[in-house]
Amino acid sequence: MATPDPIRARGPVDLPAVEAAAAALLRALGYSLDDESLKDTPRRISRMYGELLTAKPFESTTFPNDGAYDELVVVRDIPFHALCEHHLLPFTGVAHVGYIPGPRILGLSKLARVVDFFSRELQVQERMTAQVADWLESTLEPRGVGVVLEAEHLCMTVRGVRAPGSRTTTSAVRGLLRTDPRSRAEFLALVGAASGA
Ligand code: ZN
């Protein structure tokens, strides 16, 4: 199984073009690039966006579920950061990812790689949550999938409503975690999310 499809069609980050645009932005903000301490900022910004918006390819090796394990597998507190597509400011937090295996299981470290993959885009938290769940569902054909993301959005804490410390929780459940109340409650208890999430 190969790298997931990208979220939307786009080319690679054009670093020289980003550097020129960053220089234009600084000038538009009223700054002179003759200022010694600012002169390398456009190049740093360009490298930063290159890093934040380039997903690392990965091989999502799956294994046969030989032991016929049919209980929840949950990895909690996977750290992530992504750029919100409305302000290009970061939102950062943790992901909790779980599934009830079907015929295939996935290396546990790959759950973190999947979260990282979908964070290297201009994102909204709701979509990213669903994308991680949908990818697991289509790759593993599990009996159930649950994904919870908890994040703080800089665009909410440093501007606008200025609500520092506020966290946004999103969840996506598929299969048994959607249809079976007991499985769903077990998942939500394991990830420490409110049962109404
Ligand atoms: Zn935003």
PDB file of C-alpha atoms and ligand atoms in Angstrom:
ATOM      1  CA  MET A   1       0.000   0.000   0.000  1.00  0.00           C
ATOM      2  CA  ALA A   2       1.499   3.327  -1.012  1.00  0.00           C
ATOM      3  CA  THR A   3       1.327   6.876   0.171  1.00  0.00           C
ATOM      4  CA  PRO A   4      -2.200   8.288   0.434  1.00  0.00           C
ATOM      5  CA  ASP A   5      -3.483  10.531  -2.319  1.00  0.00           C
ATOM      6  CA  PRO A   6      -2.997  14.217  -1.693  1.00  0.00           C
ATOM      7  CA  ILE A   7      -5.950  16.192  -0.395  1.00  0.00           C
ATOM      8  CA  ARG A   8      -6.094  18.506  -3.361  1.00  0.00           C
ATOM      9  CA  ALA A   9      -4.139  18.687  -6.556  1.00  0.00           C
ATOM     10  CA  ARG A  10      -1.195  21.031  -6.211  1.00  0.00           C
ATOM     11  CA  GLY A  11       2.398  21.112  -7.304  1.00  0.00           C
ATOM     12  CA  PRO A  12       5.383  21.111  -4.990  1.00  0.00           C
ATOM     13  CA  VAL A  13       6.066  24.305  -3.016  1.00  0.00           C
ATOM     14  CA  ASP A  14       7.827  26.800  -5.348  1.00  0.00           C
ATOM     15  CA  LEU A  15      10.492  28.020  -2.909  1.00  0.00           C
ATOM     16  CA  PRO A  16      11.861  30.975  -4.989  1.00  0.00           C
ATOM     17  CA  ALA A  17       8.315  32.203  -5.653  1.00  0.00           C
ATOM     18  CA  VAL A  18       7.433  31.934  -1.944  1.00  0.00           C
ATOM     19  CA  GLU A  19      10.599  33.862  -1.062  1.00  0.00           C
ATOM     20  CA  ALA A  20       9.687  36.663  -3.502  1.00  0.00           C
ATOM     21  CA  ALA A  21       6.112  36.738  -2.177  1.00  0.00           C
ATOM     22  CA  ALA A  22       7.339  36.844   1.426  1.00  0.00           C
ATOM     23  CA  ALA A  23       9.590  39.805   0.556  1.00  0.00           C
ATOM     24  CA  ALA A  24       6.611  41.558  -1.057  1.00  0.00           C
ATOM     25  CA  LEU A  25       4.483  40.828   2.022  1.00  0.00           C
ATOM     26  CA  LEU A  26       7.104  42.309   4.367  1.00  0.00           C
ATOM     27  CA  ARG A  27       7.296  45.444   2.219  1.00  0.00           C
ATOM     28  CA  ALA A  28       3.505  45.680   2.160  1.00  0.00           C
ATOM     29  CA  LEU A  29       3.528  45.414   5.951  1.00  0.00           C
ATOM     30  CA  GLY A  30       5.750  48.515   5.968  1.00  0.00           C
ATOM     31  CA  TYR A  31       9.151  46.915   6.555  1.00  0.00           C
ATOM     32  CA  SER A  32      12.360  47.536   4.683  1.00  0.00           C
ATOM     33  CA  LEU A  33      14.406  44.552   3.630  1.00  0.00           C
ATOM     34  CA  ASP A  34      17.479  46.762   3.937  1.00  0.00           C
ATOM     35  CA  ASP A  35      17.114  46.123   7.660  1.00  0.00           C
ATOM     36  CA  GLU A  36      19.973  43.771   8.457  1.00  0.00           C
ATOM     37  CA  SER A  37      17.896  41.558  10.756  1.00  0.00           C
ATOM     38  CA  LEU A  38      15.076  41.161   8.206  1.00  0.00           C
ATOM     39  CA  LYS A  39      17.023  40.551   5.061  1.00  0.00           C
ATOM     40  CA  ASP A  40      17.060  36.759   5.365  1.00  0.00           C
ATOM     41  CA  THR A  41      13.488  36.496   6.614  1.00  0.00           C
ATOM     42  CA  PRO A  42      11.928  35.869   3.165  1.00  0.00           C
ATOM     43  CA  ARG A  43      14.274  32.923   2.630  1.00  0.00           C
ATOM     44  CA  ARG A  44      13.495  31.537   6.087  1.00  0.00           C
ATOM     45  CA  ILE A  45       9.749  31.891   5.475  1.00  0.00           C
ATOM     46  CA  SER A  46      10.068  30.071   2.179  1.00  0.00           C
ATOM     47  CA  ARG A  47      11.950  27.173   3.764  1.00  0.00           C
ATOM     48  CA  MET A  48       9.410  27.052   6.582  1.00  0.00           C
ATOM     49  CA  TYR A  49       6.443  26.718   4.235  1.00  0.00           C
ATOM     50  CA  GLY A  50       8.358  24.165   2.215  1.00  0.00           C
ATOM     51  CA  GLU A  51       8.743  22.098   5.365  1.00  0.00           C
ATOM     52  CA  LEU A  52       5.215  22.585   6.716  1.00  0.00           C
ATOM     53  CA  LEU A  53       3.504  21.837   3.410  1.00  0.00           C
ATOM     54  CA  THR A  54       5.498  18.876   2.155  1.00  0.00           C
ATOM     55  CA  ALA A  55       4.250  15.474   3.269  1.00  0.00           C
ATOM     56  CA  LYS A  56       6.764  12.737   3.828  1.00  0.00           C
ATOM     57  CA  PRO A  57       5.923   9.730   1.689  1.00  0.00           C
ATOM     58  CA  PHE A  58       5.583   6.487   3.579  1.00  0.00           C
ATOM     59  CA  GLU A  59       4.893   2.855   2.989  1.00  0.00           C
ATOM     60  CA  SER A  60       1.895   1.832   5.032  1.00  0.00           C
ATOM     61  CA  THR A  61       2.857  -1.800   5.379  1.00  0.00           C
ATOM     62  CA  THR A  62      -0.036  -3.870   6.672  1.00  0.00           C
ATOM     63  CA  PHE A  63       0.073  -7.328   8.188  1.00  0.00           C
ATOM     64  CA  PRO A  64      -2.462 -10.140   8.249  1.00  0.00           C
ATOM     65  CA  ASN A  65      -4.410 -10.203  11.496  1.00  0.00           C
ATOM     66  CA  ASP A  66      -3.226 -13.743  12.261  1.00  0.00           C
ATOM     67  CA  GLY A  67      -4.315 -13.750  15.878  1.00  0.00           C
ATOM     68  CA  ALA A  68      -7.796 -12.670  14.817  1.00  0.00           C
ATOM     69  CA  TYR A  69      -7.489  -9.814  17.321  1.00  0.00           C
ATOM     70  CA  ASP A  70     -10.906  -8.204  17.445  1.00  0.00           C
ATOM     71  CA  GLU A  71     -10.651  -5.631  20.227  1.00  0.00           C
ATOM     72  CA  LEU A  72      -9.843  -1.952  20.005  1.00  0.00           C
ATOM     73  CA  VAL A  73      -6.308  -0.801  19.192  1.00  0.00           C
ATOM     74  CA  VAL A  74      -5.821   2.780  20.345  1.00  0.00           C
ATOM     75  CA  VAL A  75      -2.828   5.102  20.128  1.00  0.00           C
ATOM     76  CA  ARG A  76      -3.322   8.214  22.226  1.00  0.00           C
ATOM     77  CA  ASP A  77      -1.701  11.636  22.233  1.00  0.00           C
ATOM     78  CA  ILE A  78      -0.047  11.652  18.821  1.00  0.00           C
ATOM     79  CA  PRO A  79       1.269  15.217  18.563  1.00  0.00           C
ATOM     80  CA  PHE A  80       0.627  17.157  15.351  1.00  0.00           C
ATOM     81  CA  HIS A  81       0.619  20.655  13.949  1.00  0.00           C
ATOM     82  CA  ALA A  82      -1.000  21.920  10.780  1.00  0.00           C
ATOM     83  CA  LEU A  83      -1.666  25.267   9.103  1.00  0.00           C
ATOM     84  CA  CYS A  84      -5.255  26.476   9.056  1.00  0.00           C
ATOM     85  CA  GLU A  85      -6.325  27.224   5.519  1.00  0.00           C
ATOM     86  CA  HIS A  86      -8.156  30.398   6.501  1.00  0.00           C
ATOM     87  CA  HIS A  87      -5.262  32.289   8.113  1.00  0.00           C
ATOM     88  CA  LEU A  88      -2.130  30.209   7.504  1.00  0.00           C
ATOM     89  CA  LEU A  89      -1.621  30.152  11.265  1.00  0.00           C
ATOM     90  CA  PRO A  90      -0.810  26.886  13.032  1.00  0.00           C
ATOM     91  CA  PHE A  91      -3.205  24.744  14.960  1.00  0.00           C
ATOM     92  CA  THR A  92      -1.467  22.288  17.241  1.00  0.00           C
ATOM     93  CA  GLY A  93      -2.601  19.473  19.424  1.00  0.00           C
ATOM     94  CA  VAL A  94      -2.899  15.732  19.704  1.00  0.00           C
ATOM     95  CA  ALA A  95      -4.652  12.990  17.799  1.00  0.00           C
ATOM     96  CA  HIS A  96      -6.105   9.808  19.280  1.00  0.00           C
ATOM     97  CA  VAL A  97      -6.505   7.092  16.699  1.00  0.00           C
ATOM     98  CA  GLY A  98      -8.182   3.736  17.177  1.00  0.00           C
ATOM     99  CA  TYR A  99      -9.527   0.864  15.157  1.00  0.00           C
ATOM    100  CA  ILE A 100     -11.021  -2.576  15.576  1.00  0.00           C
ATOM    101  CA  PRO A 101      -9.029  -4.793  13.200  1.00  0.00           C
ATOM    102  CA  GLY A 102     -10.550  -6.706  10.358  1.00  0.00           C
ATOM    103  CA  PRO A 103      -8.377  -8.862   8.086  1.00  0.00           C
ATOM    104  CA  ARG A 104      -5.323  -6.540   8.264  1.00  0.00           C
ATOM    105  CA  ILE A 105      -3.450  -4.669  10.976  1.00  0.00           C
ATOM    106  CA  LEU A 106      -1.094  -1.713  10.632  1.00  0.00           C
ATOM    107  CA  GLY A 107       2.260  -1.100  12.328  1.00  0.00           C
ATOM    108  CA  LEU A 108       1.470   1.124  15.327  1.00  0.00           C
ATOM    109  CA  SER A 109       4.033   3.772  14.380  1.00  0.00           C
ATOM    110  CA  LYS A 110       2.239   4.133  11.062  1.00  0.00           C
ATOM    111  CA  LEU A 111      -0.778   5.609  12.816  1.00  0.00           C
ATOM    112  CA  ALA A 112       1.403   8.605  13.714  1.00  0.00           C
ATOM    113  CA  ARG A 113       2.717   8.762  10.143  1.00  0.00           C
ATOM    114  CA  VAL A 114      -0.826   8.937   8.799  1.00  0.00           C
ATOM    115  CA  VAL A 115      -1.671  11.830  11.117  1.00  0.00           C
ATOM    116  CA  ASP A 116       1.534  13.608  10.085  1.00  0.00           C
ATOM    117  CA  PHE A 117       0.783  13.028   6.399  1.00  0.00           C
ATOM    118  CA  PHE A 118      -2.589  14.732   6.540  1.00  0.00           C
ATOM    119  CA  SER A 119      -1.195  17.626   8.605  1.00  0.00           C
ATOM    120  CA  ARG A 120       1.148  18.781   5.814  1.00  0.00           C
ATOM    121  CA  GLU A 121      -1.550  20.709   4.030  1.00  0.00           C
ATOM    122  CA  LEU A 122      -3.548  23.851   4.463  1.00  0.00           C
ATOM    123  CA  GLN A 123      -6.181  22.251   6.631  1.00  0.00           C
ATOM    124  CA  VAL A 124      -9.287  22.583   8.696  1.00  0.00           C
ATOM    125  CA  GLN A 125      -9.464  20.333  11.739  1.00  0.00           C
ATOM    126  CA  GLU A 126     -12.781  18.738  10.798  1.00  0.00           C
ATOM    127  CA  ARG A 127     -11.534  17.640   7.378  1.00  0.00           C
ATOM    128  CA  MET A 128      -8.223  16.365   8.699  1.00  0.00           C
ATOM    129  CA  THR A 129     -10.072  14.221  11.262  1.00  0.00           C
ATOM    130  CA  ALA A 130     -12.272  12.686   8.583  1.00  0.00           C
ATOM    131  CA  GLN A 131      -9.338  12.118   6.221  1.00  0.00           C
ATOM    132  CA  VAL A 132      -7.387  10.110   8.789  1.00  0.00           C
ATOM    133  CA  ALA A 133     -10.490   7.998   9.509  1.00  0.00           C
ATOM    134  CA  ASP A 134     -11.326   7.487   5.833  1.00  0.00           C
ATOM    135  CA  TRP A 135      -7.764   6.505   4.972  1.00  0.00           C
ATOM    136  CA  LEU A 136      -7.691   3.888   7.736  1.00  0.00           C
ATOM    137  CA  GLU A 137     -11.065   2.584   6.691  1.00  0.00           C
ATOM    138  CA  SER A 138     -10.118   2.154   3.044  1.00  0.00           C
ATOM    139  CA  THR A 139      -6.614   0.810   3.752  1.00  0.00           C
ATOM    140  CA  LEU A 140      -7.371  -1.693   6.516  1.00  0.00           C
ATOM    141  CA  GLU A 141     -11.046  -2.518   6.013  1.00  0.00           C
ATOM    142  CA  PRO A 142     -11.314  -2.588   9.805  1.00  0.00           C
ATOM    143  CA  ARG A 143     -14.500  -3.374  11.714  1.00  0.00           C
ATOM    144  CA  GLY A 144     -14.448   0.103  13.162  1.00  0.00           C
ATOM    145  CA  VAL A 145     -12.367   3.299  13.171  1.00  0.00           C
ATOM    146  CA  GLY A 146     -12.319   6.249  15.544  1.00  0.00           C
ATOM    147  CA  VAL A 147     -10.271   9.434  15.326  1.00  0.00           C
ATOM    148  CA  VAL A 148     -10.348  12.314  17.813  1.00  0.00           C
ATOM    149  CA  LEU A 149      -8.313  15.495  17.335  1.00  0.00           C
ATOM    150  CA  GLU A 150      -7.890  18.084  20.074  1.00  0.00           C
ATOM    151  CA  ALA A 151      -6.148  21.289  19.030  1.00  0.00           C
ATOM    152  CA  GLU A 152      -5.537  24.898  19.892  1.00  0.00           C
ATOM    153  CA  HIS A 153      -5.890  27.258  16.949  1.00  0.00           C
ATOM    154  CA  LEU A 154      -3.593  30.273  16.941  1.00  0.00           C
ATOM    155  CA  CYS A 155      -6.113  32.128  14.792  1.00  0.00           C
ATOM    156  CA  MET A 156      -8.529  31.865  17.741  1.00  0.00           C
ATOM    157  CA  THR A 157      -6.030  32.638  20.485  1.00  0.00           C
ATOM    158  CA  VAL A 158      -4.000  35.568  19.098  1.00  0.00           C
ATOM    159  CA  ARG A 159      -6.649  37.335  17.018  1.00  0.00           C
ATOM    160  CA  GLY A 160     -10.419  37.526  16.612  1.00  0.00           C
ATOM    161  CA  VAL A 161     -12.094  36.258  19.746  1.00  0.00           C
ATOM    162  CA  ARG A 162      -8.741  35.859  21.567  1.00  0.00           C
ATOM    163  CA  ALA A 163      -9.627  32.795  23.533  1.00  0.00           C
ATOM    164  CA  PRO A 164      -6.257  31.517  24.765  1.00  0.00           C
ATOM    165  CA  GLY A 165      -6.285  27.984  26.061  1.00  0.00           C
ATOM    166  CA  SER A 166      -9.455  27.067  24.231  1.00  0.00           C
ATOM    167  CA  ARG A 167      -9.252  23.730  22.493  1.00  0.00           C
ATOM    168  CA  THR A 168     -11.322  22.384  19.667  1.00  0.00           C
ATOM    169  CA  THR A 169     -12.258  18.700  19.659  1.00  0.00           C
ATOM    170  CA  THR A 170     -13.363  16.886  16.525  1.00  0.00           C
ATOM    171  CA  SER A 171     -14.179  13.234  16.079  1.00  0.00           C
ATOM    172  CA  ALA A 172     -14.848  10.852  13.223  1.00  0.00           C
ATOM    173  CA  VAL A 173     -16.180   7.343  13.837  1.00  0.00           C
ATOM    174  CA  ARG A 174     -16.799   4.643  11.274  1.00  0.00           C
ATOM    175  CA  GLY A 175     -18.140   1.108  11.306  1.00  0.00           C
ATOM    176  CA  LEU A 176     -18.739  -0.466  14.739  1.00  0.00           C
ATOM    177  CA  LEU A 177     -17.539   2.659  16.501  1.00  0.00           C
ATOM    178  CA  ARG A 178     -20.411   4.487  14.881  1.00  0.00           C
ATOM    179  CA  THR A 179     -23.112   1.834  15.116  1.00  0.00           C
ATOM    180  CA  ASP A 180     -22.346  -0.031  18.357  1.00  0.00           C
ATOM    181  CA  PRO A 181     -22.835   2.154  21.458  1.00  0.00           C
ATOM    182  CA  ARG A 182     -20.665  -0.113  23.625  1.00  0.00           C
ATOM    183  CA  SER A 183     -17.671   0.020  21.250  1.00  0.00           C
ATOM    184  CA  ARG A 184     -18.102   3.742  20.808  1.00  0.00           C
ATOM    185  CA  ALA A 185     -18.246   4.359  24.566  1.00  0.00           C
ATOM    186  CA  GLU A 186     -15.159   2.184  25.089  1.00  0.00           C
ATOM    187  CA  PHE A 187     -13.224   4.139  22.463  1.00  0.00           C
ATOM    188  CA  LEU A 188     -14.225   7.507  23.864  1.00  0.00           C
ATOM    189  CA  ALA A 189     -13.360   6.392  27.399  1.00  0.00           C
ATOM    190  CA  LEU A 190      -9.943   5.147  26.259  1.00  0.00           C
ATOM    191  CA  VAL A 191      -9.107   8.439  24.567  1.00  0.00           C
ATOM    192  CA  GLY A 192     -10.484  10.459  27.461  1.00  0.00           C
ATOM    193  CA  ALA A 193     -12.986  12.323  25.316  1.00  0.00           C
ATOM    194  CA  ALA A 194     -16.439  13.297  26.521  1.00  0.00           C
ATOM    195  CA  SER A 195     -18.953  10.566  25.709  1.00  0.00           C
ATOM    196  CA  GLY A 196     -21.032  13.045  23.778  1.00  0.00           C
ATOM    197  CA  ALA A 197     -18.167  13.811  21.390  1.00  0.00           C
TER     198      ALA A 197
HETATM  199 ZN    ZN B   1      -7.734  29.984  11.074  1.00  0.00          ZN
END
